[in-house]
Short mmCIF file of C-alpha atoms in Angstrom, two decimals:
data_model
loop_
_atom_site.label_atom_id
_atom_site.label_comp_id
_atom_site.label_asym_id
_atom_site.label_seq_id
_atom_site.Cartn_x
_atom_site.Cartn_y
_atom_site.Cartn_z
CA MET A 1 -48.51 156.19 -68.16
CA PRO A 2 -50.43 158.55 -65.89
CA THR A 3 -53.99 159.67 -66.44
CA ILE A 4 -54.19 163.19 -67.90
CA ILE A 5 -57.34 165.08 -66.85
CA SER A 6 -58.14 168.46 -68.36
CA ILE A 7 -59.64 170.98 -65.93
CA SER A 8 -61.72 173.88 -67.26
CA ASP A 9 -63.56 175.00 -64.10
CA PRO A 10 -61.42 176.55 -61.35
CA GLU A 11 -64.03 175.35 -58.86
CA ASP A 12 -63.59 171.72 -59.90
CA PRO A 13 -63.49 169.75 -56.62
CA ARG A 14 -60.80 167.41 -57.95
CA ILE A 15 -58.16 170.12 -57.64
CA GLU A 16 -59.28 171.20 -54.16
CA ALA A 17 -55.83 170.52 -52.67
CA TYR A 18 -54.30 173.18 -54.95
CA ARG A 19 -56.77 175.95 -54.14
CA SER A 20 -55.34 179.07 -52.48
CA VAL A 21 -52.05 177.37 -51.73
CA ARG A 22 -50.68 180.33 -49.79
CA GLU A 23 -53.54 180.45 -47.32
CA ARG A 24 -53.52 176.68 -47.00
CA ASP A 25 -49.92 176.82 -45.85
CA LEU A 26 -51.09 178.45 -42.66
CA VAL A 27 -53.32 175.61 -41.54
CA GLY A 28 -51.15 172.61 -42.32
CA ARG A 29 -51.82 169.71 -44.64
CA GLN A 30 -52.09 166.58 -42.49
CA GLY A 31 -49.34 164.52 -44.00
CA HIS A 32 -49.30 166.17 -47.41
CA PHE A 33 -47.17 168.90 -48.96
CA ILE A 34 -46.98 171.05 -52.10
CA ALA A 35 -43.99 171.05 -54.43
CA GLU A 36 -43.51 173.76 -57.10
CA GLY A 37 -41.57 173.85 -60.33
CA GLU A 38 -39.84 171.29 -62.54
CA VAL A 39 -36.60 170.95 -60.58
CA VAL A 40 -38.44 170.23 -57.33
CA LEU A 41 -40.85 167.86 -59.11
CA ARG A 42 -37.88 165.84 -60.38
CA VAL A 43 -36.49 165.60 -56.85
CA LEU A 44 -39.90 164.54 -55.50
CA LEU A 45 -40.25 161.75 -58.08
CA ALA A 46 -36.83 160.39 -57.08
CA SER A 47 -37.46 160.71 -53.33
CA ARG A 48 -38.90 158.51 -50.59
CA HIS A 49 -42.07 160.64 -50.60
CA GLN A 50 -45.05 159.81 -52.82
CA PRO A 51 -46.68 161.98 -55.48
CA VAL A 52 -50.48 162.09 -55.02
CA SER A 53 -51.39 164.24 -58.03
CA LEU A 54 -49.98 166.94 -60.31
CA LEU A 55 -51.45 170.18 -61.62
CA LEU A 56 -49.77 171.51 -64.75
CA ALA A 57 -50.31 174.45 -67.06
CA ASP A 58 -51.23 173.11 -70.53
CA LYS A 59 -48.08 174.62 -72.00
CA ARG A 60 -45.86 172.54 -69.68
CA LEU A 61 -47.33 169.12 -70.53
CA ASP A 62 -45.33 168.32 -73.67
CA GLY A 63 -42.00 169.15 -72.05
CA LEU A 64 -42.74 166.86 -69.10
CA ARG A 65 -44.10 163.76 -70.87
CA ALA A 66 -40.86 161.78 -70.48
CA LEU A 67 -40.68 162.59 -66.78
CA LEU A 68 -44.32 161.64 -66.21
CA GLN A 69 -43.66 158.09 -67.43
CA VAL A 70 -42.40 157.21 -63.96
CA LEU A 71 -45.75 158.03 -62.34
CA ASP A 72 -48.00 155.20 -61.23
CA ASP A 73 -51.25 154.82 -63.16
CA GLY A 74 -53.22 155.92 -60.12
CA VAL A 75 -51.61 159.38 -59.95
CA PRO A 76 -53.77 161.86 -61.86
CA VAL A 77 -52.14 164.68 -63.80
CA TYR A 78 -54.53 167.62 -63.97
CA THR A 79 -53.93 170.19 -66.68
CA ALA A 80 -55.48 173.59 -67.24
CA PRO A 81 -54.81 176.82 -69.14
CA GLN A 82 -52.44 179.18 -67.30
CA PRO A 83 -55.21 181.65 -66.22
CA ILE A 84 -57.19 178.80 -64.63
CA ILE A 85 -54.02 177.62 -62.85
CA ASP A 86 -53.42 181.12 -61.49
CA GLY A 87 -57.03 181.29 -60.34
CA ILE A 88 -56.76 177.98 -58.51
CA ALA A 89 -53.44 178.74 -56.85
CA GLY A 90 -54.49 182.27 -55.95
CA PHE A 91 -51.42 183.98 -57.43
CA PRO A 92 -49.57 184.01 -60.77
CA LEU A 93 -47.89 180.62 -60.91
CA HIS A 94 -45.38 181.40 -63.64
CA ARG A 95 -43.70 178.01 -63.58
CA GLY A 96 -47.04 176.28 -64.09
CA ILE A 97 -46.13 173.14 -62.13
CA LEU A 98 -47.57 172.05 -58.79
CA ALA A 99 -47.48 168.63 -57.19
CA LEU A 100 -49.27 167.31 -54.15
CA GLY A 101 -47.09 164.87 -52.22
CA ARG A 102 -47.63 162.52 -49.32
CA ARG A 103 -44.94 162.46 -46.64
CA ALA A 104 -42.92 159.33 -46.12
CA PRO A 105 -43.62 157.82 -42.68
CA PRO A 106 -41.61 159.49 -39.88
CA VAL A 107 -38.26 157.92 -39.05
CA ASP A 108 -36.75 157.41 -35.62
CA PRO A 109 -33.65 159.65 -35.23
CA ALA A 110 -31.48 156.88 -33.75
CA GLN A 111 -32.43 154.53 -36.60
CA LEU A 112 -31.70 157.24 -39.17
CA LEU A 113 -28.24 157.83 -37.65
CA ALA A 114 -27.57 154.10 -37.44
CA ALA A 115 -28.39 153.70 -41.15
CA CYS A 116 -25.82 156.34 -42.20
CA PRO A 117 -22.56 155.19 -43.84
CA PRO A 118 -19.44 154.77 -41.63
CA ARG A 119 -17.97 158.17 -42.61
CA ALA A 120 -21.23 160.08 -42.28
CA LEU A 121 -21.89 163.81 -42.07
CA VAL A 122 -25.20 164.91 -40.57
CA VAL A 123 -26.74 168.27 -39.73
CA VAL A 124 -28.59 168.87 -36.44
CA LEU A 125 -30.87 171.91 -36.19
CA SER A 126 -32.14 173.63 -33.06
CA ALA A 127 -35.08 176.05 -33.04
CA ILE A 128 -34.90 177.01 -36.73
CA ALA A 129 -38.33 178.64 -37.02
CA ASN A 130 -37.85 180.56 -40.27
CA HIS A 131 -38.85 178.71 -43.44
CA ASP A 132 -36.35 180.57 -45.62
CA ASN A 133 -33.52 179.51 -43.33
CA MET A 134 -34.85 175.95 -43.13
CA GLY A 135 -34.93 175.80 -46.93
CA GLY A 136 -31.44 177.25 -47.22
CA LEU A 137 -30.09 174.76 -44.68
CA PHE A 138 -31.56 171.81 -46.58
CA ARG A 139 -30.35 173.19 -49.92
CA ASN A 140 -26.81 173.24 -48.53
CA ALA A 141 -27.19 169.82 -46.88
CA ALA A 142 -28.19 168.39 -50.27
CA ALA A 143 -25.49 170.26 -52.19
CA PHE A 144 -22.72 168.96 -49.95
CA GLY A 145 -24.14 165.46 -49.65
CA ALA A 146 -25.09 165.44 -45.97
CA ASP A 147 -26.47 162.03 -45.06
CA ALA A 148 -29.31 163.23 -42.82
CA VAL A 149 -30.80 166.19 -40.97
CA LEU A 150 -32.11 165.99 -37.41
CA LEU A 151 -34.58 168.61 -36.18
CA ASP A 152 -35.34 169.41 -32.57
CA ALA A 153 -38.89 169.98 -31.38
CA GLN A 154 -38.64 173.79 -31.88
CA CYS A 155 -37.83 173.61 -35.60
CA CYS A 156 -40.45 174.45 -38.22
CA ASP A 157 -41.58 171.90 -40.79
CA PRO A 158 -39.15 171.37 -43.71
CA LEU A 159 -42.08 170.25 -45.87
CA TYR A 160 -43.80 173.63 -45.67
CA ARG A 161 -44.19 174.88 -49.26
CA LYS A 162 -41.79 177.81 -48.99
CA ALA A 163 -39.07 175.74 -47.31
CA ILE A 164 -39.27 173.13 -50.09
CA ARG A 165 -39.09 175.86 -52.74
CA VAL A 166 -36.12 177.68 -51.16
CA SER A 167 -34.33 174.33 -50.74
CA VAL A 168 -34.75 173.62 -54.49
CA GLY A 169 -36.03 170.23 -53.39
CA GLY A 170 -33.34 169.60 -50.77
CA CYS A 171 -36.06 169.15 -48.13
CA LEU A 172 -37.42 166.22 -50.15
CA LYS A 173 -34.01 164.76 -50.97
CA VAL A 174 -32.15 164.65 -47.64
CA PRO A 175 -33.64 162.21 -45.10
CA PHE A 176 -34.67 163.92 -41.88
CA ALA A 177 -36.05 162.96 -38.48
CA ARG A 178 -37.64 164.89 -35.65
CA ILE A 179 -36.07 164.62 -32.18
CA GLU A 180 -38.62 164.47 -29.39
CA ALA A 181 -38.62 167.29 -26.83
CA GLY A 182 -36.53 166.35 -23.80
CA THR A 183 -34.16 164.08 -25.72
CA ASP A 184 -30.50 164.27 -24.67
CA ILE A 185 -29.13 165.21 -28.09
CA PRO A 186 -25.39 164.82 -27.35
CA ALA A 187 -26.11 161.37 -25.90
CA LEU A 188 -28.21 160.43 -28.94
CA LEU A 189 -25.38 161.43 -31.29
CA ALA A 190 -22.71 159.71 -29.22
CA SER A 191 -24.73 156.50 -29.06
CA GLN A 192 -24.38 156.22 -32.85
CA GLY A 193 -20.68 157.11 -32.89
CA PHE A 194 -21.08 160.74 -33.98
CA THR A 195 -18.81 163.54 -32.77
CA ALA A 196 -20.90 166.68 -32.24
CA ILE A 197 -19.44 169.98 -33.47
CA ALA A 198 -21.50 173.08 -32.68
CA LEU A 199 -21.16 176.27 -34.71
CA SER A 200 -21.18 179.24 -32.37
CA PRO A 201 -20.04 182.85 -32.89
CA SER A 202 -18.51 182.83 -29.40
CA ALA A 203 -16.34 179.73 -29.95
CA GLU A 204 -12.59 180.13 -29.50
CA THR A 205 -11.56 177.48 -32.03
CA PRO A 206 -11.84 178.67 -35.63
CA LEU A 207 -13.63 176.36 -38.04
CA SER A 208 -10.56 176.30 -40.27
CA ARG A 209 -8.60 174.45 -37.54
CA ALA A 210 -11.25 171.79 -36.92
CA PRO A 211 -10.36 168.33 -38.26
CA ARG A 212 -13.14 166.13 -39.54
CA PRO A 213 -14.19 163.31 -37.22
CA GLU A 214 -15.07 159.97 -38.83
CA ARG A 215 -18.78 160.45 -38.06
CA THR A 216 -19.56 164.15 -37.89
CA ALA A 217 -22.68 165.90 -36.60
CA LEU A 218 -22.79 169.66 -37.24
CA LEU A 219 -25.11 171.59 -34.91
CA PHE A 220 -26.71 174.91 -35.87
CA GLY A 221 -29.01 177.13 -33.80
CA ALA A 222 -31.25 180.05 -34.69
CA GLU A 223 -29.69 183.45 -35.33
CA GLY A 224 -29.85 185.58 -32.24
CA PRO A 225 -30.32 183.08 -29.43
CA GLY A 226 -27.92 180.53 -30.95
CA LEU A 227 -27.66 177.02 -29.55
CA PRO A 228 -28.80 176.33 -25.97
CA ALA A 229 -26.00 176.78 -23.41
CA ASP A 230 -26.35 173.26 -22.02
CA LEU A 231 -25.82 171.87 -25.50
CA LEU A 232 -22.78 174.07 -26.18
CA ALA A 233 -21.27 172.99 -22.86
CA ARG A 234 -21.33 169.35 -23.94
CA THR A 235 -20.04 169.65 -27.51
CA GLN A 236 -16.93 170.80 -29.32
CA THR A 237 -17.61 174.38 -30.47
CA VAL A 238 -16.10 176.12 -33.49
CA GLY A 239 -16.62 179.62 -34.88
CA ILE A 240 -16.16 181.54 -38.12
CA PRO A 241 -14.02 184.61 -37.37
CA MET A 242 -15.63 187.86 -38.51
CA THR A 243 -14.52 191.42 -39.02
CA GLY A 244 -15.00 194.42 -36.76
CA GLY A 245 -17.86 193.29 -34.59
CA PHE A 246 -20.24 192.84 -37.48
CA ASP A 247 -23.38 190.85 -36.77
CA SER A 248 -23.06 187.11 -37.15
CA LEU A 249 -23.71 185.34 -40.43
CA ASN A 250 -27.06 184.06 -41.57
CA VAL A 251 -27.50 180.49 -40.29
CA ALA A 252 -27.95 178.98 -43.76
CA THR A 253 -24.76 180.70 -44.94
CA THR A 254 -22.99 179.43 -41.83
CA SER A 255 -24.08 175.90 -42.69
CA GLY A 256 -22.77 176.30 -46.24
CA ILE A 257 -19.37 177.37 -44.95
CA ALA A 258 -19.17 174.59 -42.36
CA LEU A 259 -20.30 171.91 -44.82
CA TYR A 260 -17.75 173.22 -47.33
CA HIS A 261 -14.99 173.05 -44.72
CA PHE A 262 -15.76 169.46 -43.71
CA THR A 263 -16.24 168.10 -47.25
CA ARG A 264 -13.49 169.81 -49.27
CA ASP A 265 -10.43 167.81 -50.30
CA MET B 1 -28.91 216.76 -29.11
CA PRO B 2 -31.56 216.09 -31.76
CA THR B 3 -35.01 217.61 -31.82
CA ILE B 4 -37.69 215.21 -30.59
CA ILE B 5 -41.09 215.79 -32.21
CA SER B 6 -44.14 213.89 -31.03
CA ILE B 7 -46.55 212.84 -33.79
CA SER B 8 -50.18 212.11 -32.95
CA ASP B 9 -51.80 212.32 -36.39
CA PRO B 10 -50.84 209.56 -38.87
CA GLU B 11 -51.60 212.04 -41.67
CA ASP B 12 -49.02 214.53 -40.39
CA PRO B 13 -47.15 215.74 -43.51
CA ARG B 14 -43.83 215.81 -41.65
CA ILE B 15 -43.65 212.01 -41.68
CA GLU B 16 -44.67 211.73 -45.35
CA ALA B 17 -41.45 209.87 -46.25
CA TYR B 18 -42.41 207.00 -43.94
CA ARG B 19 -45.93 206.53 -45.25
CA SER B 20 -46.72 203.14 -46.84
CA VAL B 21 -43.04 202.20 -47.00
CA ARG B 22 -43.69 198.94 -48.86
CA GLU B 23 -45.53 200.61 -51.73
CA ARG B 24 -42.96 203.41 -51.84
CA ASP B 25 -40.24 200.85 -52.45
CA LEU B 26 -41.71 200.21 -55.85
CA VAL B 27 -41.31 203.74 -57.15
CA GLY B 28 -37.84 204.60 -55.87
CA ARG B 29 -36.77 207.35 -53.54
CA GLN B 30 -34.59 209.77 -55.52
CA GLY B 31 -31.42 209.57 -53.50
CA HIS B 32 -32.99 208.51 -50.22
CA PHE B 33 -33.45 205.15 -48.51
CA ILE B 34 -35.19 203.60 -45.51
CA ALA B 35 -33.34 201.76 -42.75
CA GLU B 36 -35.18 199.60 -40.20
CA GLY B 37 -34.29 198.46 -36.70
CA GLU B 38 -31.66 199.34 -34.13
CA VAL B 39 -28.75 197.34 -35.55
CA VAL B 40 -29.15 198.90 -39.00
CA LEU B 41 -29.63 202.37 -37.48
CA ARG B 42 -26.30 202.02 -35.68
CA VAL B 43 -24.60 201.06 -38.93
CA LEU B 44 -26.20 204.01 -40.72
CA LEU B 45 -25.01 206.49 -38.09
CA ALA B 46 -21.44 205.19 -38.45
CA SER B 47 -21.56 205.15 -42.27
CA ARG B 48 -20.77 207.60 -45.07
CA HIS B 49 -24.52 208.07 -45.67
CA GLN B 50 -26.48 210.80 -43.89
CA PRO B 51 -29.50 210.41 -41.62
CA VAL B 52 -32.30 212.80 -42.67
CA SER B 53 -34.82 211.96 -39.95
CA LEU B 54 -35.93 209.15 -37.64
CA LEU B 55 -39.34 207.77 -36.75
CA LEU B 56 -39.46 205.85 -33.47
CA ALA B 57 -42.14 204.15 -31.43
CA ASP B 58 -42.43 205.97 -28.09
CA LYS B 59 -41.36 202.83 -26.24
CA ARG B 60 -38.00 202.80 -28.09
CA LEU B 61 -36.95 206.37 -27.28
CA ASP B 62 -35.42 205.86 -23.83
CA GLY B 63 -33.29 202.94 -24.95
CA LEU B 64 -31.88 204.96 -27.86
CA ARG B 65 -31.08 208.30 -26.16
CA ALA B 66 -27.34 207.62 -25.92
CA LEU B 67 -27.17 206.66 -29.59
CA LEU B 68 -29.14 209.74 -30.66
CA GLN B 69 -26.49 212.05 -29.18
CA VAL B 70 -24.46 211.67 -32.35
CA LEU B 71 -27.23 213.17 -34.50
CA ASP B 72 -26.86 216.72 -35.77
CA ASP B 73 -29.30 219.25 -34.36
CA GLY B 74 -31.00 219.53 -37.73
CA VAL B 75 -32.07 215.89 -37.82
CA PRO B 76 -35.60 215.56 -36.42
CA VAL B 77 -36.55 212.50 -34.39
CA TYR B 78 -40.28 211.88 -34.75
CA THR B 79 -41.91 209.71 -32.13
CA ALA B 80 -45.39 208.23 -31.99
CA PRO B 81 -47.32 205.49 -30.20
CA GLN B 82 -46.87 202.04 -31.78
CA PRO B 83 -50.37 201.96 -33.38
CA ILE B 84 -49.69 205.29 -35.12
CA ILE B 85 -46.33 203.96 -36.33
CA ASP B 86 -48.01 200.87 -37.75
CA GLY B 87 -50.59 203.06 -39.45
CA ILE B 88 -47.94 205.26 -41.04
CA ALA B 89 -45.74 202.39 -42.21
CA GLY B 90 -48.71 200.40 -43.45
CA PHE B 91 -47.81 197.18 -41.62
CA PRO B 92 -46.98 196.14 -38.03
CA LEU B 93 -43.51 197.58 -37.45
CA HIS B 94 -42.58 195.49 -34.44
CA ARG B 95 -39.09 196.91 -34.06
CA GLY B 96 -40.49 200.44 -33.96
CA ILE B 97 -37.47 202.08 -35.58
CA LEU B 98 -37.30 203.66 -39.04
CA ALA B 99 -34.73 206.06 -40.42
CA LEU B 100 -34.73 208.04 -43.63
CA GLY B 101 -31.23 208.33 -45.06
CA ARG B 102 -29.63 210.27 -47.88
CA ARG B 103 -27.22 208.39 -50.12
CA ALA B 104 -23.59 209.37 -50.14
CA PRO B 105 -22.60 210.73 -53.57
CA PRO B 106 -21.81 208.01 -56.11
CA VAL B 107 -18.17 206.92 -56.33
CA ASP B 108 -16.21 206.11 -59.47
CA PRO B 109 -15.35 202.36 -59.50
CA ALA B 110 -11.71 202.93 -60.48
CA GLN B 111 -11.29 205.46 -57.69
CA LEU B 112 -12.91 203.11 -55.19
CA LEU B 113 -10.53 200.30 -56.20
CA ALA B 114 -7.53 202.65 -56.09
CA ALA B 115 -8.44 203.69 -52.54
CA CYS B 116 -8.43 200.09 -51.26
CA PRO B 117 -5.52 198.89 -49.08
CA PRO B 118 -2.62 197.02 -50.76
CA ARG B 119 -3.92 193.58 -49.76
CA ALA B 120 -7.54 194.27 -50.68
CA LEU B 121 -10.44 191.90 -51.22
CA VAL B 122 -13.37 193.18 -53.25
CA VAL B 123 -16.61 191.63 -54.51
CA VAL B 124 -17.87 192.20 -58.06
CA LEU B 125 -21.52 191.40 -58.82
CA SER B 126 -23.12 190.78 -62.19
CA ALA B 127 -26.88 190.90 -62.77
CA ILE B 128 -27.93 190.26 -59.17
CA ALA B 129 -31.58 191.32 -59.50
CA ASN B 130 -32.99 189.75 -56.32
CA HIS B 131 -32.98 191.99 -53.22
CA ASP B 132 -32.68 189.07 -50.81
CA ASN B 133 -29.57 187.87 -52.59
CA MET B 134 -28.17 191.40 -52.78
CA GLY B 135 -28.69 191.79 -49.04
CA GLY B 136 -27.11 188.41 -48.31
CA LEU B 137 -24.09 189.24 -50.48
CA PHE B 138 -23.52 192.54 -48.64
CA ARG B 139 -24.04 190.89 -45.26
CA ASN B 140 -21.25 188.44 -46.10
CA ALA B 141 -19.03 191.16 -47.59
CA ALA B 142 -19.34 193.09 -44.31
CA ALA B 143 -18.87 190.01 -42.10
CA PHE B 144 -15.62 189.02 -43.84
CA GLY B 145 -14.31 192.57 -44.15
CA ALA B 146 -14.47 193.01 -47.93
CA ASP B 147 -13.10 196.43 -48.85
CA ALA B 148 -15.65 197.26 -51.56
CA VAL B 149 -18.41 195.92 -53.77
CA LEU B 150 -18.71 196.73 -57.47
CA LEU B 151 -22.08 196.33 -59.20
CA ASP B 152 -22.64 196.00 -62.92
CA ALA B 153 -25.45 197.86 -64.67
CA GLN B 154 -27.85 194.87 -64.35
CA CYS B 155 -27.68 194.69 -60.55
CA CYS B 156 -30.56 195.92 -58.39
CA ASP B 157 -30.09 198.73 -55.88
CA PRO B 158 -28.39 197.70 -52.60
CA LEU B 159 -30.13 200.61 -50.84
CA TYR B 160 -33.59 199.20 -51.49
CA ARG B 161 -35.24 198.72 -48.08
CA LYS B 162 -35.37 194.94 -48.17
CA ALA B 163 -31.76 194.60 -49.29
CA ILE B 164 -30.61 196.83 -46.44
CA ARG B 165 -32.65 194.82 -43.94
CA VAL B 166 -31.44 191.42 -45.14
CA SER B 167 -27.85 192.71 -45.10
CA VAL B 168 -28.26 193.75 -41.43
CA GLY B 169 -26.79 197.08 -42.53
CA GLY B 170 -24.00 195.62 -44.66
CA CYS B 171 -25.32 197.59 -47.66
CA LEU B 172 -24.68 200.80 -45.72
CA LYS B 173 -21.33 199.70 -44.31
CA VAL B 174 -19.39 198.36 -47.30
CA PRO B 175 -18.51 201.02 -49.90
CA PHE B 176 -19.91 200.22 -53.33
CA ALA B 177 -19.78 201.66 -56.84
CA ARG B 178 -21.81 201.08 -59.97
CA ILE B 179 -19.95 200.06 -63.14
CA GLU B 180 -21.33 201.69 -66.28
CA ALA B 181 -22.80 199.44 -68.96
CA GLY B 182 -20.18 198.58 -71.59
CA THR B 183 -17.22 198.84 -69.21
CA ASP B 184 -14.49 196.23 -69.70
CA ILE B 185 -14.63 194.80 -66.17
CA PRO B 186 -11.48 192.59 -66.31
CA ALA B 187 -9.52 195.56 -67.66
CA LEU B 188 -10.91 197.83 -64.93
CA LEU B 189 -9.84 195.35 -62.23
CA ALA B 190 -6.42 194.75 -63.80
CA SER B 191 -5.77 198.48 -64.06
CA GLN B 192 -5.90 198.68 -60.27
CA GLY B 193 -3.77 195.59 -59.71
CA PHE B 194 -6.61 193.20 -58.91
CA THR B 195 -6.61 189.53 -59.92
CA ALA B 196 -10.13 188.52 -60.91
CA ILE B 197 -11.42 185.16 -59.67
CA ALA B 198 -14.86 184.16 -60.93
CA LEU B 199 -17.02 181.66 -59.06
CA SER B 200 -18.64 179.31 -61.53
CA PRO B 201 -20.28 175.89 -61.07
CA SER B 202 -18.60 174.70 -64.29
CA ALA B 203 -15.04 175.63 -63.23
CA GLU B 204 -12.48 172.83 -63.13
CA THR B 205 -10.34 174.26 -60.32
CA PRO B 206 -11.88 173.75 -56.87
CA LEU B 207 -12.04 176.80 -54.65
CA SER B 208 -10.06 174.96 -51.97
CA ARG B 209 -7.00 174.89 -54.27
CA ALA B 210 -7.09 178.60 -55.15
CA PRO B 211 -4.36 180.67 -53.49
CA ARG B 212 -5.15 184.25 -52.52
CA PRO B 213 -3.72 186.93 -54.80
CA GLU B 214 -2.41 190.09 -53.17
CA ARG B 215 -5.34 192.14 -54.51
CA THR B 216 -8.34 189.86 -55.00
CA ALA B 217 -11.59 190.53 -56.85
CA LEU B 218 -14.23 187.81 -56.44
CA LEU B 219 -16.87 187.78 -59.19
CA PHE B 220 -20.38 186.40 -58.68
CA GLY B 221 -23.24 186.14 -61.19
CA ALA B 222 -26.93 185.47 -60.82
CA GLU B 223 -28.13 181.94 -60.13
CA GLY B 224 -29.19 180.24 -63.31
CA PRO B 225 -27.48 182.28 -66.02
CA GLY B 226 -24.25 182.70 -64.03
CA LEU B 227 -21.53 185.07 -65.16
CA PRO B 228 -21.38 186.13 -68.83
CA ALA B 229 -19.24 183.80 -70.97
CA ASP B 230 -16.96 186.59 -72.19
CA LEU B 231 -16.17 187.50 -68.59
CA LEU B 232 -15.50 183.88 -67.59
CA ALA B 233 -13.16 183.50 -70.58
CA ARG B 234 -10.97 186.33 -69.32
CA THR B 235 -10.76 185.47 -65.62
CA GLN B 236 -9.50 182.65 -63.45
CA THR B 237 -12.54 180.47 -62.60
CA VAL B 238 -13.02 178.35 -59.49
CA GLY B 239 -15.92 176.17 -58.39
CA ILE B 240 -17.32 174.60 -55.25
CA PRO B 241 -17.66 170.85 -55.83
CA MET B 242 -21.15 169.54 -55.13
CA THR B 243 -22.74 166.15 -54.70
CA GLY B 244 -24.73 164.09 -57.16
CA GLY B 245 -25.79 166.71 -59.67
CA PHE B 246 -27.68 168.78 -57.14
CA ASP B 247 -28.59 172.30 -58.18
CA SER B 248 -25.94 174.94 -57.57
CA LEU B 249 -25.73 176.86 -54.32
CA ASN B 250 -27.52 180.10 -53.60
CA VAL B 251 -25.31 183.00 -54.75
CA ALA B 252 -25.16 184.62 -51.29
CA THR B 253 -24.12 181.29 -49.74
CA THR B 254 -21.51 180.90 -52.49
CA SER B 255 -20.11 184.31 -51.59
CA GLY B 256 -19.95 183.36 -47.92
CA ILE B 257 -17.96 180.22 -48.74
CA ALA B 258 -15.59 182.04 -51.12
CA LEU B 259 -15.02 184.94 -48.69
CA TYR B 260 -14.38 182.42 -45.90
CA HIS B 261 -11.85 180.58 -48.07
CA PHE B 262 -9.90 183.72 -48.98
CA THR B 263 -9.88 185.27 -45.50
CA ARG B 264 -9.30 182.27 -43.19
CA ASP B 265 -5.87 181.81 -41.59
#
């Protein structure tokens, strides 16, 4: 059973990590992250990451008691009236649930790929700098059961607060690893038996005609620039045909369509 | 050739419609809307809506001269240095392009459906209140060539600035009509020969097994509540199978997957 600690002073130093969460996002959290809301909290508690503490609005405590049983004794659960919570967070926190988490230790990309099941499906992201898109990509990866996500050096952090929120916890659920700058990504994937398939608006082969390889790596680049040319030249490319020269799809939507295609019966 | 008018005073009453665009969004624009950026401007100029005026950063004028040829003489093009533009808009407007548009007259939903081609595909939205989702839905509708979008009375306005921006102009491109509260939506669709297919996480039939009807109406509801039960009871429902009890997909992503399924070869 966790320790419940009632907070009455918004300046209480024990809840320092939750103060002005939006501004804090901008400076980074040195190995920690913030999760919001009940759904994301449930994902966190079932994930490889560790809860450090919780901050709950008083009104939420009763509904969460069963869930809180899984917390270690050393994880404090701070509670406060809703107005105090809003004052600490710096904005109206309607859901009344915040958690501070500690990242699991980083994983080597080759080891993560090697640990995937024989018929694995992984997502590889290049230069995704927008946290909404990162969250959407992880939400889809989780929804379609992707085994892992690999991020190149130009990708933003999936454990940024907004990315976690948009992913509905997908960023905490799907294992991910960062690929060092300069790594030969097609060679890395091939070394673990993965066939790389890059989504590209300019591809001649439509997605609907692409069979699923036994071990599949789906590559997505940022909207606009797309994937680097040297990467496209060394992978199988597929596209989603569109109407009348309209701008390409959002990258998270593209990932949803590609994951749907490769996982449907 | 349009009239180019240089603005040097941010308080100039002629550019009143562009002042503090974010705050203005909150009060509505009585038949007008704001479009941002070159891609969306191009869609606007090719759409059924009318440009009223433009406000451009000086640096953008030369690159747009060819495009501006299509403007009527009566449409003023205001130009100003970037810092003046930022001061008028109330935030840094990096793209330096704003347009004020006038909505095309509202269309009757039955007439819009009747005007669709024989093998039409339309999107019907229920209670989509989030402008990001509305924009994403229209972006996908445009990308996959949907013939129209119908909105129930609980949907937000697709011509809200943020929805237009997220849609990359799709909100201006795809014809839409508002369904009056109390309308029998399945009966409306059936009266024009459309088969209604509702996307629902609880559906037993997977999307991948759903054949395309000649005239197809795809129904999407808000995340969380989903489509109203009385509507689901009177339509064919299909779902997108997901892994391990993970939260349902984002509604815009769902629309992308469903539109892909019904338009692929």
